[in-house]
Coordinates of C-alpha atoms and ligand atoms in Angstrom, one line a residue:
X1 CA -31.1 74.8 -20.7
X2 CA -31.1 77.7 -22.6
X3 CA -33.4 80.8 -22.4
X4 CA -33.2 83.9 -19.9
X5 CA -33.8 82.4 -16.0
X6 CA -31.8 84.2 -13.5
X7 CA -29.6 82.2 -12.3
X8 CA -28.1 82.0 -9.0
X9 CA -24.3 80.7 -10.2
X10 CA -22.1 78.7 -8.5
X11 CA -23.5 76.0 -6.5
X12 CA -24.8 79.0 -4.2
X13 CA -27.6 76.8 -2.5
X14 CA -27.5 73.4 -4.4
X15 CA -28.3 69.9 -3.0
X16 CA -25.6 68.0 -4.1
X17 CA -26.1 65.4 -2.4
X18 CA -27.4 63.1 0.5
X19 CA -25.1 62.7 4.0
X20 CA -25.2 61.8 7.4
X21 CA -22.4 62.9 8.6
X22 CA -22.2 66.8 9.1
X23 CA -24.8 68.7 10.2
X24 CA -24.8 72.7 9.7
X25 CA -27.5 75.2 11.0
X26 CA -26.5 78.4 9.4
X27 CA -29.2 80.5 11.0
X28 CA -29.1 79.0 14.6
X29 CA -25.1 78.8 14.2
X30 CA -25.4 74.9 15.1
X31 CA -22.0 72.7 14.2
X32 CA -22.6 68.8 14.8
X33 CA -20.6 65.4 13.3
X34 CA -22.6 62.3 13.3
X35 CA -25.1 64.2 16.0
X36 CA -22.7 65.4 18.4
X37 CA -22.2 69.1 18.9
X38 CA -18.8 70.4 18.2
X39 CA -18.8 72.4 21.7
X40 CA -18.6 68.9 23.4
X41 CA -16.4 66.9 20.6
X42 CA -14.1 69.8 21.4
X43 CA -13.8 69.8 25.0
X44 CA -13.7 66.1 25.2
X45 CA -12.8 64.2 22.4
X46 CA -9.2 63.6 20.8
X47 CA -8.9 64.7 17.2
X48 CA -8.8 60.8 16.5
X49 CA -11.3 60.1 18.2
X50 CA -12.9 62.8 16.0
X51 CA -11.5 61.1 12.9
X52 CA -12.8 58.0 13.6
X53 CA -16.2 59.0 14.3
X54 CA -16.4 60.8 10.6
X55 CA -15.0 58.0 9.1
X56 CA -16.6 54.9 10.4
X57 CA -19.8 56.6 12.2
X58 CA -19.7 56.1 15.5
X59 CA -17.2 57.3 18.5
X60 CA -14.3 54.2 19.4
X61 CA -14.8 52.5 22.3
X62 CA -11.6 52.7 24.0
X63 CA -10.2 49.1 22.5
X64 CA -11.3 50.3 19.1
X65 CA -9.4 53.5 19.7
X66 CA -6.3 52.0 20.7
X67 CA -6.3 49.7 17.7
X68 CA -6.9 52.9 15.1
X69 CA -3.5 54.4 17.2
X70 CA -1.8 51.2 16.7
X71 CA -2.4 50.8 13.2
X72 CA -2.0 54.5 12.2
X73 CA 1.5 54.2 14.7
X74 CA 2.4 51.3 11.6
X75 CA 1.9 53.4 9.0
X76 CA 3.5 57.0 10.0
X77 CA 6.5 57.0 8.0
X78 CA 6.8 58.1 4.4
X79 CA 8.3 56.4 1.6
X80 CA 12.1 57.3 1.6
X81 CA 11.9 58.0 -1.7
X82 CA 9.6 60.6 -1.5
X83 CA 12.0 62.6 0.1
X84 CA 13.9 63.6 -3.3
X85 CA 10.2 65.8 -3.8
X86 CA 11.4 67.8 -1.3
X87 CA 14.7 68.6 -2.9
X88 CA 13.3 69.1 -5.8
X89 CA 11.1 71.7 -4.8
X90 CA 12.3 75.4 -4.5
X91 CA 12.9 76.1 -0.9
X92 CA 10.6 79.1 -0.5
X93 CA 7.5 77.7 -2.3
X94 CA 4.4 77.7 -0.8
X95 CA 3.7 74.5 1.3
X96 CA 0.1 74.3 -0.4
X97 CA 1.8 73.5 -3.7
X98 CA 4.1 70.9 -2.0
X99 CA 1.2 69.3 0.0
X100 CA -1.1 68.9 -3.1
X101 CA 2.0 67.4 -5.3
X102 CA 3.0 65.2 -2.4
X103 CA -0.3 63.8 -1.2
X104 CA -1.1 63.3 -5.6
X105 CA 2.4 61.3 -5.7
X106 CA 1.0 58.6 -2.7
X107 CA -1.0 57.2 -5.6
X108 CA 2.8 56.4 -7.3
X109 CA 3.9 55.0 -4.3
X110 CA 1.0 52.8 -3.2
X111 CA -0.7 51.6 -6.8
X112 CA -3.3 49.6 -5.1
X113 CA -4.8 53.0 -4.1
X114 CA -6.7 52.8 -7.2
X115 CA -7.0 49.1 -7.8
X116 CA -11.0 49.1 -9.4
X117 CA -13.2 47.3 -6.5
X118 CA -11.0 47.3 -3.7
X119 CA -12.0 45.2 -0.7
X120 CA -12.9 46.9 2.4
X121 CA -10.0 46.1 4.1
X122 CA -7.9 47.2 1.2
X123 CA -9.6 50.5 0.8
X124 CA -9.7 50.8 4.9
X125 CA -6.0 50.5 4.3
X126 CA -5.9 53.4 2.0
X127 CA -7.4 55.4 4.0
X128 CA -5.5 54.6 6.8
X129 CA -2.1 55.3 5.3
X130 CA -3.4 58.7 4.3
X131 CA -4.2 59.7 7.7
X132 CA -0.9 58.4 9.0
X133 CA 1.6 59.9 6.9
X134 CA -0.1 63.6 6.3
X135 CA 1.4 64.2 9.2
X136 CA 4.7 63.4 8.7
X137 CA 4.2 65.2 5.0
X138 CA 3.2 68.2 6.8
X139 CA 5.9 68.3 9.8
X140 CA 8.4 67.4 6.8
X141 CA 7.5 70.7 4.6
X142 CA 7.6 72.4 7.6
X143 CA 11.2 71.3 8.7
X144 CA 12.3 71.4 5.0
X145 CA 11.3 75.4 5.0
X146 CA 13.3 75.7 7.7
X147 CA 16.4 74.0 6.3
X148 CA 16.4 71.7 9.9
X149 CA 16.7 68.4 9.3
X150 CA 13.8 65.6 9.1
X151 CA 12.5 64.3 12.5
X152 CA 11.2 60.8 11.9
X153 CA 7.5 60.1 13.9
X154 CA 8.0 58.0 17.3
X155 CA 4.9 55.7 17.5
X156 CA 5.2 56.0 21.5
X157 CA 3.5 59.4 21.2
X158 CA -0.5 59.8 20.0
X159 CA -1.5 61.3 16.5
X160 CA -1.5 65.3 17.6
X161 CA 1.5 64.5 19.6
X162 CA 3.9 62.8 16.8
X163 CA 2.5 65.6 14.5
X164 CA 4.2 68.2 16.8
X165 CA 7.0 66.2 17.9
X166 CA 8.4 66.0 14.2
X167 CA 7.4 69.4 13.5
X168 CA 9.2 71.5 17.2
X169 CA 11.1 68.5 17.8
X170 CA 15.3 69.0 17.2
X171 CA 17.9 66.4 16.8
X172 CA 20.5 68.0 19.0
X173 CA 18.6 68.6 22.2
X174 CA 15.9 66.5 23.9
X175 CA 12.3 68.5 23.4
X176 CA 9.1 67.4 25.6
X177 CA 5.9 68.6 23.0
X178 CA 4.2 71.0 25.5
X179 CA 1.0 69.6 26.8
X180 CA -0.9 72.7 26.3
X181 CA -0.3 73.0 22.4
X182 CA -1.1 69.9 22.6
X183 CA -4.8 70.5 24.2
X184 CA -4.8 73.2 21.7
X185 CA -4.1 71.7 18.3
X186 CA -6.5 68.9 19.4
X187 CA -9.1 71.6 19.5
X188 CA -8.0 73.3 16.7
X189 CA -7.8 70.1 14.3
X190 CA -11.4 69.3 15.5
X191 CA -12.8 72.3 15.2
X192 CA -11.8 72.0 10.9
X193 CA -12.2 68.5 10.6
X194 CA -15.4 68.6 8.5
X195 CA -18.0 71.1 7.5
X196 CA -20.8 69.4 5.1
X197 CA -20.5 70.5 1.6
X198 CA -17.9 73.5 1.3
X199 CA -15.8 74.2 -1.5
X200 CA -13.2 71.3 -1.0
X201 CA -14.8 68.8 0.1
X202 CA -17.4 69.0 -2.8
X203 CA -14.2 69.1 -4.7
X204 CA -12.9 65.6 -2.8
X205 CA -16.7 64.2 -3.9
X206 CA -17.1 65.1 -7.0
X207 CA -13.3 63.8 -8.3
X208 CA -14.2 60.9 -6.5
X209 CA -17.1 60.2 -8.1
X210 CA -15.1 59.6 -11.2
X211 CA -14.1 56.6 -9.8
X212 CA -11.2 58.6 -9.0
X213 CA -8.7 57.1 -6.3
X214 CA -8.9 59.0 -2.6
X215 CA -5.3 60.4 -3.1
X216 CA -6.0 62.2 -6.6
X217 CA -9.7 62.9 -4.4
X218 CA -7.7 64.9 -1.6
X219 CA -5.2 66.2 -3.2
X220 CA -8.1 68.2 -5.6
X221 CA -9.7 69.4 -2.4
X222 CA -6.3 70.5 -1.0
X223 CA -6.3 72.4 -4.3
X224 CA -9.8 74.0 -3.6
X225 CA -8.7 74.6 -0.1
X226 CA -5.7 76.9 -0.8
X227 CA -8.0 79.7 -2.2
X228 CA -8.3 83.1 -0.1
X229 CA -11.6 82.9 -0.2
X230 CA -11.6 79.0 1.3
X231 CA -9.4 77.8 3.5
X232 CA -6.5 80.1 2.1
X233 CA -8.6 82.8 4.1
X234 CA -6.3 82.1 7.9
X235 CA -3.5 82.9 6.1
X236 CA -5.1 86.4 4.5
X237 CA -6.9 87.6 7.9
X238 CA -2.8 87.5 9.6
X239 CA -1.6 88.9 6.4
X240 CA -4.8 91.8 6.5
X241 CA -4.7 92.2 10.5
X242 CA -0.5 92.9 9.8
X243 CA -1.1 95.4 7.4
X244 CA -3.7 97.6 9.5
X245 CA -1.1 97.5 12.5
X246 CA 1.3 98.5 10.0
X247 CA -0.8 101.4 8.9
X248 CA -1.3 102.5 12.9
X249 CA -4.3 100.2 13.7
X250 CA -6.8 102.5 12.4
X251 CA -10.0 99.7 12.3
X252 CA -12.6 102.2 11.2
X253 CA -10.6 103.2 8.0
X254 CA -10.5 99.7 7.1
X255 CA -14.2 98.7 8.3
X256 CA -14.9 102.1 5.4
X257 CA -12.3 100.3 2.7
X258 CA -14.6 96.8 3.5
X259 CA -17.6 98.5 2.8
X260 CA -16.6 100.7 -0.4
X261 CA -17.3 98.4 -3.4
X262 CA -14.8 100.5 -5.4
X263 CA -12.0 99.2 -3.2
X264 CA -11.3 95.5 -3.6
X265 CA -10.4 94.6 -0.2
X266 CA -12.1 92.7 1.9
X267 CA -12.5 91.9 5.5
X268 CA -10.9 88.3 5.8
X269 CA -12.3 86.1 8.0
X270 CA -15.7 87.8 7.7
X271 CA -18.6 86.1 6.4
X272 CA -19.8 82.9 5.6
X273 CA -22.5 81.3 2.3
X274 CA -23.9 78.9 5.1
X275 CA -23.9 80.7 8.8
X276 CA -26.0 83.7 8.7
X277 CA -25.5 84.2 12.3
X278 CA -21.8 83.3 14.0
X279 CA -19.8 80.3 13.1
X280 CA -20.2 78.2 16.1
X281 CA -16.2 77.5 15.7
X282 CA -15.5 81.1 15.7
X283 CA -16.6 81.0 19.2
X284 CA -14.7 78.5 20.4
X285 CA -11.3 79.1 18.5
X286 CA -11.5 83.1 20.1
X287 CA -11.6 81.5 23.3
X288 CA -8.9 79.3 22.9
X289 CA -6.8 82.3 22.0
X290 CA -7.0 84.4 24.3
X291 CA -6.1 80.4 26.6
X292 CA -3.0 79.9 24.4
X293 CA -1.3 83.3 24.3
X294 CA -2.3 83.6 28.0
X295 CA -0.5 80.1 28.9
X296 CA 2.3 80.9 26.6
X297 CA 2.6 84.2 27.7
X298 CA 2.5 86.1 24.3
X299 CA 0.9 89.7 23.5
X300 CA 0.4 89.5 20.0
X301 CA -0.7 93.0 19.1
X302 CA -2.9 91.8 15.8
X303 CA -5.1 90.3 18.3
X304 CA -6.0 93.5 19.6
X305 CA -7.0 94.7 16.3
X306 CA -9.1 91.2 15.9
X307 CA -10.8 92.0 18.6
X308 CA -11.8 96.1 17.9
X309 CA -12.7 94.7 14.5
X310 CA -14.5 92.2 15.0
X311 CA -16.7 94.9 18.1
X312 CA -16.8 97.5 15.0
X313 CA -18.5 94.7 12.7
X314 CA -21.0 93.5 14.9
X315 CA -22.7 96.9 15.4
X316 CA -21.9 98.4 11.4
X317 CA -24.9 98.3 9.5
X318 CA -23.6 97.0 6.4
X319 CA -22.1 94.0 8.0
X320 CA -25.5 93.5 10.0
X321 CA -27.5 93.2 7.1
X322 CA -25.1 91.5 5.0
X323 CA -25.2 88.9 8.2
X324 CA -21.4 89.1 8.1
X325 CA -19.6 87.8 11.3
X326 CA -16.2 86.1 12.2
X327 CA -15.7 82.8 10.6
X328 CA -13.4 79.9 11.7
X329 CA -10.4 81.5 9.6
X330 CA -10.6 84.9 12.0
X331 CA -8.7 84.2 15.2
X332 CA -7.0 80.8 14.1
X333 CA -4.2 82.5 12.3
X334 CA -3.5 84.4 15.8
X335 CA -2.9 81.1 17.5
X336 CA -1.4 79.4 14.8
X337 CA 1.1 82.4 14.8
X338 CA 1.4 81.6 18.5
X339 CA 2.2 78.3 17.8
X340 CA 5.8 79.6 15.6
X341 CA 4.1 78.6 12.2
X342 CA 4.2 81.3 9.3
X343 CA 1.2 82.3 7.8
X344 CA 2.0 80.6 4.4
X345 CA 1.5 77.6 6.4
X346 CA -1.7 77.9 8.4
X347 CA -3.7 76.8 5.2
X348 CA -1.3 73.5 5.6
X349 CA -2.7 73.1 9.2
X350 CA -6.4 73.4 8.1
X351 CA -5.7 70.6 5.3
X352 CA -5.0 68.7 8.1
X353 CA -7.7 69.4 10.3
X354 CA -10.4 68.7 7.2
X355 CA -8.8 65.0 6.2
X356 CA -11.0 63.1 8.4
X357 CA -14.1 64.9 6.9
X358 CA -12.8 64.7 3.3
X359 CA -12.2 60.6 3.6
X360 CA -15.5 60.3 5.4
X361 CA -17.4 62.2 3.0
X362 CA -15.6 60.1 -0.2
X363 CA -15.6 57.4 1.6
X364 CA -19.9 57.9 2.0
X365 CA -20.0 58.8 -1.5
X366 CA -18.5 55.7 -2.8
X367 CA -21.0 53.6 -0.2
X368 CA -24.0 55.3 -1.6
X369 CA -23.0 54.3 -4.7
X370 CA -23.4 58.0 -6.3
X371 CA -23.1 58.5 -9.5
X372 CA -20.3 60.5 -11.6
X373 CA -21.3 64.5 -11.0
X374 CA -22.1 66.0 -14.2
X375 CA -23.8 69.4 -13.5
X376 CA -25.4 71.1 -16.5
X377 CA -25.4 75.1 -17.7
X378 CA -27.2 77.9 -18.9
X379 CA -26.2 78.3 -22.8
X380 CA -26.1 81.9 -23.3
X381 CA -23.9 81.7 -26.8
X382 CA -25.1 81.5 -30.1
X383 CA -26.8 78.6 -31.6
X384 CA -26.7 78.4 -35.3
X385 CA -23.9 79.3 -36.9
X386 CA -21.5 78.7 -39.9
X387 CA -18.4 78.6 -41.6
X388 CA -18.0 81.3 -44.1
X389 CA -15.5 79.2 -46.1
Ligands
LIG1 C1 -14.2 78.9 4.9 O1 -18.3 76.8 3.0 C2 -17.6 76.4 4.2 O2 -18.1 75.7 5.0 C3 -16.2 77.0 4.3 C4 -15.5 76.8 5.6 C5 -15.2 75.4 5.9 O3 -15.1 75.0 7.1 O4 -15.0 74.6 4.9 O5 -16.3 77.3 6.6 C6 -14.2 77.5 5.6 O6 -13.9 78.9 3.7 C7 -14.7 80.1 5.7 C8 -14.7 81.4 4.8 C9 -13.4 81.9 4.7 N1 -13.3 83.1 3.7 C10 -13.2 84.3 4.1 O7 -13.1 84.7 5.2 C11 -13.0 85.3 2.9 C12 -13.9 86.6 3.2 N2 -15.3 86.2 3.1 C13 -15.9 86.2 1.8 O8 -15.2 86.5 0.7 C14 -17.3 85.7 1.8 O9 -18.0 86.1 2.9 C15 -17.5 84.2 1.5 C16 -16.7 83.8 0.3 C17 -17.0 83.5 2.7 C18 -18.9 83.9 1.3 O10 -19.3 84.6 0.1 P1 -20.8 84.5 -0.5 O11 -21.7 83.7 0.4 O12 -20.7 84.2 -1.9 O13 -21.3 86.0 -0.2 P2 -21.0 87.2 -1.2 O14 -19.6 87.2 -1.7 O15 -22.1 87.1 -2.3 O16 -21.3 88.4 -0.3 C19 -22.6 88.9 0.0 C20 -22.4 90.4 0.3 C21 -21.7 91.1 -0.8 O17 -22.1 92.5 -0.7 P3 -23.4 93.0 -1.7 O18 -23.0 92.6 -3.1 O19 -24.6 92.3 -1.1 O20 -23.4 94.5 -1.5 O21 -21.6 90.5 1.5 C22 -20.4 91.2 1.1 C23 -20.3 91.1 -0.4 O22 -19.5 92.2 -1.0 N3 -19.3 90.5 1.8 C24 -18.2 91.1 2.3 C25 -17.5 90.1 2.9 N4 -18.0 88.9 2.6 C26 -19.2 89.2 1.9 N5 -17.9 92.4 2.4 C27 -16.7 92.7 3.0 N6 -15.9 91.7 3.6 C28 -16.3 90.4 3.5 N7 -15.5 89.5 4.1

């Protein structure tokens, strides 16, 4: 193409491609996997069941569920010798970097991954050793940070509960995992397990449709995730709502430093390309933090300032009419800080929300048959030129 067509740039409102598994309304703020609204998944479902209906299509009965637990429960533990990544890696970097590099290395571990024509039980298999050791991964970066040592997954306990059993649990005293985090990071990890076509996961597709194996897939979306303006955005909104508290909590200076588009920041957690209304998860995650500090008995200030700036936005004229509201990444931080994690690790948490969705959607992509992505550009160099020697 070449020529002078204004462009919109950057996938802003392309078709990429055809799927059945997320649905998105951005205008009426409607959230729904495989039909069913995320309100209900997230009152009612487990995060596997969740996972299982974005992978396969339809919700487990409960024979089907406890055979997806059982072979998950066979699978949770991580190659020993992956272990020497850890030591390897400095001991303050960020856990993004170490999650991409370690979920990228499964592929040296576990060749068959990208064995041209797998079965279906040999790809199931793939996929279901990625789901079973991400959290052990994650719960190991997290233990590694803290210089505590490794605690190994027990298969007695379910997915969310082994997740936070090797990540709060301690070798010298016995630890029950709270029932209540519990109920929340279930929520939480439904609530981000799949969202149509955003950044990553067109990332996971399009690598994929290479031919590419699902471990190199994720890892590129985990890439794509860590960005502040994608998923990398929980970790900015603590780091934002911390520095107005620091500088007295004055909300309407910063709404005025949003809004001046000679001053670079921006209000984090705020806005969204697809919901043009509220971000139905929004909704749900501010409610659940205001549950969880409540139950646990915490006063964080920052969510004080959430809250006044989130009641300042909603009636500012600039966010009006830029149809700017709270996104997914606004209160999660808040809860996730709640939780003990630091902010360098809430994008960590939201990678493992979104693996469901980015397996079902490669998974779909490879069942459809799609072809390698190969977008195309506006030229707008020079054509004919020559060497002058
Ligand atoms: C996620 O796509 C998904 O589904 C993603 C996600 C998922 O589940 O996978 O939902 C997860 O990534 C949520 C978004 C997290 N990011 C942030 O919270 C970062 C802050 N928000 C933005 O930077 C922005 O809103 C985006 C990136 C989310 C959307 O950007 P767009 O659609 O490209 O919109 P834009 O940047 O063109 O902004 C339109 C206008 C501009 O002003 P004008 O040029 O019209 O004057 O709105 C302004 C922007 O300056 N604007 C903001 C703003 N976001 C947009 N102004 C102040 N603060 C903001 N946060």
């Amino acid at each position: 193409l070449t020529g002078h067509i204004t462009l919109d740039l950057g996938y802003k409102n392309t078709g990429s491609t055809k799927s059945a598994i997320t649905f998105l309304d951005g205008e009426e703020g409607i959230l729904k996997y495989r039909g069913y609204p995320i309100e209900e998944l997230a009152e009612k479902a487990s995060f596997l069941e969740v996972a299982y209906l974005l992978i396969y299509g339809a919700l487990p009965s409960d024979q089907e569920l406890e055979n997806f637990q059982n072979t998950i429960s066979k699978h949770t533990l991580i190659h020993e010798d992956m272990k020497k990544f850890f030591d390897g890696f400095p001991s303050k970097s960020h856990p993004m970097a170490q999650l991409g590099s370690l979920v990228f290395s499964l592929a040296t571990f576990y060749p068959e991954s990208f064995k041209q024509n797998q079965t279906y039980e040999e790809l199931n298999l793939t996929i279901i050793k990625l789901l079973a050791k991400l959290p052990t991964i994650v719960a190991f970066i997290y233990k590694k940070s803290l210089g505590h040592p490794l605690i190994y997954p027990k298969n007695k306990y379910d997915y969310v509960t082994n997740y936070l059993w090797m990540t709060f649990g301690q070798r010298t005293e016995d630890y029950e995992v709270n029932p209540k985090i519990v109920s929340a990071m279930n929520k939480l990890l439904i609530l981000h397990a799949d969202h149509e076509q955003n950044c990553s996961t067109s990332t996971v597709r399009i690598v994929g449709s290479s031919d590419c194996n699902l471990y190199a897939s994720v890892s590129a979306g985990i890439a794509a995730l860590w960005g502040p303006l994608h998923g990398g955005a929980n970790q900015a909104v603590i780091e934002m709502l911390e520095r107005i508290k620091e500088d007295g909590g004055d909300t309407d200076k910063w709404i005025a430093k949003a809004k001046d588009k000679n001053d670079p920041f921006r209000m984090m957690g705020f806005g969204h390309r697809v919901y043009k209304n509220f971000d139905p998860r929004a909704k749900i995650i501010k409610k659940a933090c205001d549950d969880i500090l409540e139950s646990l008995g915490i006063n964080d200030p920052v969510l004080a300032i959430a809250k006044r700036l989130e009641e300042a936005a909603l009636t500012d004229p600039y966010f009006i009419e830029r149809k700017l509201y709270p996104n997914v990444d606004f209160y999660s931080g808040i809860i996730y800080r709640a939780l003990g994690f630091p902010s360098e690790f809430f994008t960590v948490l939201f990678a493992l929300g979104r693996l469901p969705g980015w397996i079902a959607q490669w998974k779909e992509m490879k069942e459809n048959k799609e072809p390698i992505g190969r977008p195309r550009q506006v030229y707008t160099g020079e054509v004919n030129k020559t060497m002058s020697k």
